[in-house]
């Protein structure tokens, strides 16, 4: 007789998969209302957060000290913050209302030379005539510009906001390309599906809408780390486009009712999809278009998912108030499947209304993650 | 019946007493002596004091296999599965007296750094007879950018303003000179007397926050640890310091606005690259000040030959390192980690293992370390868990791959009122200083300097 248990593949013991975050070591308090978005600076020294109070705040994740802050709006929430992924500048892009703000946290966060370079990068595009993209409609009238790049008021510039990009939609997601010149904004709740997804070129102050007709409602998108590919998530589908040839490369069928977030493995070969229907889906992009693994660990919607840039780790954040940390090892050899081991449930955020943890990001090097809570707290887990 | 008599026979055990402290050595080796297993610490202490023929009994503690004896010998043997037939090697050490709460000095903002000036402090020793030791002072650096000098009656006697952002480190160089540094990327030197703190030199050279400092007055050298991934070497003498690089000095416009008398600006003797991430702390080798050590978030401790400005050794651990302290007697480097423990590193070329031992117990980042001025075996640590802990590196036991030690005393934050907040919220300890006269002084997120002292 064969014990059926013995046929199951043996999962490694979590203790052997250290390091991974196990405890909350810092709580950053200051936001009034929900914290919606987080981003680590490329060196891992600072965490930026944005929330319902219309503020962008920058924290020292080891002490919880707020080191910089700017109010972008009195009425509208900051929906996305994303640090420009380049170590020789210090620039945060922040979406609030219909505007993308480009911030240089002054004072002590960046050295004079870094500040000068950051300012150069933000003003370079003013030299291009394309800054007001007008086009003719069929009847020959001027269409309103899809986007406007401009210098904010002197007062805002003094406080650290050096450039704004106004869209006619409300971007909820902003993702940079690795080269730090392109970024994409996604405005999920717009009626005009053709402008829901935009790709911008910072150095030219240029905005493009690559999809004339998008099937489904746009949810989020990201760039491939090495190939000229662009991954778009609508509510139920994932489509991978080749940006150079302008064609659809692949379509995934995750079987999700409503996708909340995606995270592409740094190798570009595996994709994690989190859903409001409580499931986390792992797709091996070389193994066909259905999920390789479905993970159900949460009792409420999953809002965010993130692969670690360097370590075999990923984490998700849920409205049940917890984060789940997994070991996820991607093997180069495609004959061998990826190993996924649940490691730790991180508890601490208070569920507020029906909302729990709204976002999770990883430190660029350490096995540390940071979470954004509907309870107003930013928590650092190490 | 025979069983009982056997047990009674075994109620004695052979012990072999020894110590590493010269002043309490036995006149001659007693060899193994037979004692009752009923004995506890106090009776053993009395026994050794009798052998020593001390006039004033010295309270002693007993280490067996790296553990302090906290029970009777009998219980100790049972718990550790040791047969009473063996001869126990028993090391005796002077008992560490619990450091009791003395006072708190209240600040307006988080306190990042602390140092003490007293007769036995390093700065006083360097000053020789230029300082009579009668004035005891506590120096604090705060997140509000203000440097404060306190007397021992909790009063501020002098303040120093000039840092344009949070101070992260402050140290006495001599009884009349202070060095401070912080998030404004400057290192500043100050002249101090009974009531004033006057800026004398502004040092530019780092491109990010300077989070750690070490001073060595006899060679007029200061070492700095910066978040720009480098270690800075500076002179405390104006004449010796090179010009500051212009691009690192904030523009003149801002200076005019501040409307203060300009302070002389200078640059570093050298900036040492090599670390891959933020440098968090630095110290001098206590026996040879031409050698420095640095701890970094890149997981490594580097040894620097300061004469040639070169890195001569790198020891890489598994976690980010936040604090460093040299233990000269044992030639070990203690380093506080983000993984909640303290690693002891042997930086000598002959050492084969990176970690010589690990001190465990903290529940959060170990942000600071200070050596016991009275003993080369003891050190204090400050942690973001809101406690300071006192350790004795003789008290270690062997585990699978490592030698592990536990704290002898835990100093709670007075402001925490017995609670241990999650994530050390509100009570994180950022710096600790151990002084013979004043005691263990710690600086924290609770805006307090807290003093604890063993009452002897
Ligand atoms: Mg994500």
mmCIF file of N, CA and C and ligand atoms in Angstrom, chain A residues 261-262 304-305, ligand 1:
data_model
loop_
_atom_site.group_PDB
_atom_site.id
_atom_site.type_symbol
_atom_site.label_atom_id
_atom_site.label_comp_id
_atom_site.label_asym_id
_atom_site.label_seq_id
_atom_site.Cartn_x
_atom_site.Cartn_y
_atom_site.Cartn_z
ATOM 1 N N UNK A 261 -5.007 43.667 -9.178
ATOM 2 C CA UNK A 261 -3.614 44.081 -9.346
ATOM 3 C C UNK A 261 -2.839 42.956 -10.021
ATOM 4 N N UNK A 262 -1.722 43.321 -10.628
ATOM 5 C CA UNK A 262 -0.826 42.307 -11.187
ATOM 6 C C UNK A 262 0.602 42.633 -10.771
ATOM 7 N N UNK A 304 -3.875 43.942 -3.619
ATOM 8 C CA UNK A 304 -2.561 44.251 -4.165
ATOM 9 C C UNK A 304 -1.671 43.029 -4.073
ATOM 10 N N UNK A 305 -0.770 42.906 -5.027
ATOM 11 C CA UNK A 305 0.181 41.799 -5.001
ATOM 12 C C UNK A 305 1.517 42.309 -5.521
HETATM 13 MG MG1 LIG C 1 1.340 45.652 -7.495
#
